[in-house]
Amino acid sequence: MLKVSETEVIRVCLQQIEDALAWGSSENWSNYDFEKLSEAIFEKTKVQLSTTTLKRVWGRIKYDHAPNTATLNTLARFAGYNDWRNFVQTCSKPESAESVSPEVQDTYHKPKRALHLTRAFALVLLLAIAGYFVFQKVLGSGRVDPARFSFKADKVYTEGVPNSVVFTYNASQAKTDSVYIVQTWDISRKTLVPKDQTKHSAIYYYPGYFNARLIVDGEVVKRHVVQITSNGWLGLVEMDDKPFYFTKKDITQPDRIAITEALLKANNFNLKPVAPKVRLFNQRDMGDLTNANFEFETTLRNPYHEGGNTCQPVEVLIQCKDDIIFLPLANPACIGEVKMFAAGKMFDSKFADLSGFGANLSEWTTLRVSCKDKNMQIFVNNKKALEFTFPNAPTGIVGLQYRFNGVGEVKGTWFKDAGGRLIDMAP
């Protein structure tokens, strides 16, 4: 069994994650919430924690052992720390030596006394932190009646980025000042808003299908969909603040969409020492196309393989209204670090054979997906790489995203729906 201090420090980390997510008490989380959390952790840390692991950590499945170090490191990184040791040190470290009495400072030179004192101090501090979170939870506890609040956007469907959306909300009956608007699932976009005001403007730099939320006293009370399309193909370079956009003319060639080395250099982006992260989007109205029954094909390449891009990783994302299909490709020598996710089904090459996703990406590579009644088959250059049935509920497909390092080219892209209707994504 865990020591009390170990249990408490883990609980504090989990509480920080819960507070950041603002999904309400984890006691009320459904399997879908744990799936979304697993997806969010993977997106931020590139480490996959299964829903079973997360349920064990959160006490939803009985398990009388401590989480392993890899799991704790991943949770700490998701919470914003370097690793688990950094989280523990941050929680338990005194403010400074100057703020400690001379008697206590003297114990730093006496190992046994220092060890006992540090443990006692850490335990008291951790219990105080845990008590604070409990107090905060009690303060905002009680069922929040969603009917007392309102939330809507001035745009539901709009085209082009960047794009500003004005939200109108009424949260005047909140018990506390804890009122947030979240543009997407990404908690970094969570904004504290005054409960006595009614307007909040938000800017979207990337196209997509977003479930914006109004969070009051720790509970999601209202949701509102915002869909931003790309107006055809969109190419950009990821940057810390906001992306650098290329014009359609820059990336469009007669038979393909391409971000080339010449284009990058013309805009002062260097491929060395680190190649910039480039993205291609095509978000549009797909009609009744769903991820349960569809066909998809695309041909691509990433001919830059120097420096830090020897693995030539490529990620193809089929973006859905309430889900994601995340398909990776890489140099065959690098398939040991490949991970994929598709509507609740997760695969990690450390525990599964994903060698079929290896390809010579300096040459044109064709990726094809065939899905019928949620049974998905994935082919790379006409060879089956994987087959499985995904667990999540079907949802609509809204577009594509490609992620390359340095350069990337795409052609021959299309979807077919269950009735055989062709959706051509040609330039």
Coordinates of N, CA and C in Angstrom, one line a residue, residues 97-110 113:
A97 N 16.5 29.4 1.9 CA 17.2 29.2 3.1 C 17.1 30.3 4.1
E98 N 17.0 31.6 3.5 CA 16.9 32.8 4.4 C 15.7 32.8 5.2
S99 N 14.6 32.2 4.7 CA 13.3 32.2 5.4 C 13.2 31.2 6.5
V100 N 14.3 30.3 6.6 CA 14.3 29.2 7.6 C 15.1 29.7 8.8
S101 N 14.7 29.3 10.0 CA 15.4 29.7 11.2 C 16.8 29.1 11.2
P102 N 17.7 29.7 12.0 CA 19.1 29.2 12.0 C 19.2 27.8 12.5
E103 N 18.3 27.4 13.5 CA 18.3 26.1 14.0 C 18.0 25.1 12.8
V104 N 17.0 25.5 12.0 CA 16.6 24.6 10.9 C 17.7 24.5 9.8
Q105 N 18.4 25.7 9.6 CA 19.4 25.8 8.6 C 20.6 24.8 9.0
D106 N 20.8 24.8 10.4 CA 21.9 24.0 10.9 C 21.6 22.5 10.6
T107 N 20.4 22.1 10.5 CA 20.1 20.7 10.3 C 20.4 20.2 8.9
Y108 N 20.6 21.2 8.0 CA 21.0 20.8 6.6 C 22.4 20.1 6.6
H109 N 23.2 20.3 7.7 CA 24.5 19.7 7.8 C 24.4 18.4 8.6
K110 N 23.2 18.0 9.1 CA 23.0 16.8 9.9 C 22.0 16.0 9.2
R113 N 18.6 14.4 11.0 CA 17.7 15.4 11.4 C 17.1 16.1 10.2

